[in-house]
Amino acid sequence: QRVDDEVDVTNVCTTHITNMDSLFVDETTFNQDISAWDVGNVTTMSAMFRSAENF
């Protein structure tokens, strides 16, 4: 599911997420720090940042 620009996701628990496919695709305004996300269980990040302009 796409991320809403208005929702603060900097501290979201991502430990059990396995699929981040197209999460930020075509995103033009999202610009939050996601460096603390635990992506250790993610197996799919295909096109996660495709055409995302503000990372």
XYZ file of C-alpha atoms in Angstrom:
55
model
C 0.000 0.000 0.000
C 1.252 3.475 -0.834
C 2.489 5.829 1.869
C 0.446 8.957 2.580
C 2.567 12.123 2.624
C 0.753 13.425 5.707
C 1.535 10.408 7.908
C 4.758 10.364 9.938
C 6.391 7.017 9.151
C 9.829 7.668 10.638
C 9.188 5.340 13.601
C 6.923 2.758 11.981
C 7.678 -0.828 13.008
C 8.647 -2.594 9.782
C 10.164 -5.682 11.391
C 7.574 -8.128 10.038
C 7.144 -6.604 6.579
C 8.414 -8.780 3.734
C 7.199 -6.883 0.659
C 7.920 -3.194 -0.031
C 7.383 -3.485 -3.773
C 6.518 -0.089 -5.330
C 6.031 1.515 -1.907
C 7.257 4.953 -3.024
C 6.855 4.599 -6.799
C 6.181 7.928 -8.561
C 6.237 9.749 -5.221
C 7.034 13.418 -5.742
C 6.465 14.968 -2.299
C 7.377 12.322 0.297
C 10.601 13.275 2.069
C 10.919 11.588 5.469
C 13.846 9.856 7.131
C 13.313 6.101 6.889
C 16.862 5.160 7.870
C 15.680 3.539 11.128
C 13.384 1.095 9.336
C 14.283 -2.553 9.943
C 14.224 -4.134 6.488
C 15.952 -7.344 7.524
C 12.926 -9.483 6.626
C 12.072 -7.697 3.386
C 12.440 -10.010 0.403
C 10.956 -7.745 -2.284
C 11.877 -4.093 -2.884
C 11.278 -4.126 -6.614
C 10.658 -0.592 -7.898
C 10.410 0.672 -4.322
C 11.828 4.087 -5.259
C 11.122 4.136 -9.019
C 10.496 7.724 -10.151
C 10.554 8.968 -6.551
C 11.993 12.465 -6.739
C 12.539 13.689 -3.163
C 14.621 11.094 -1.360
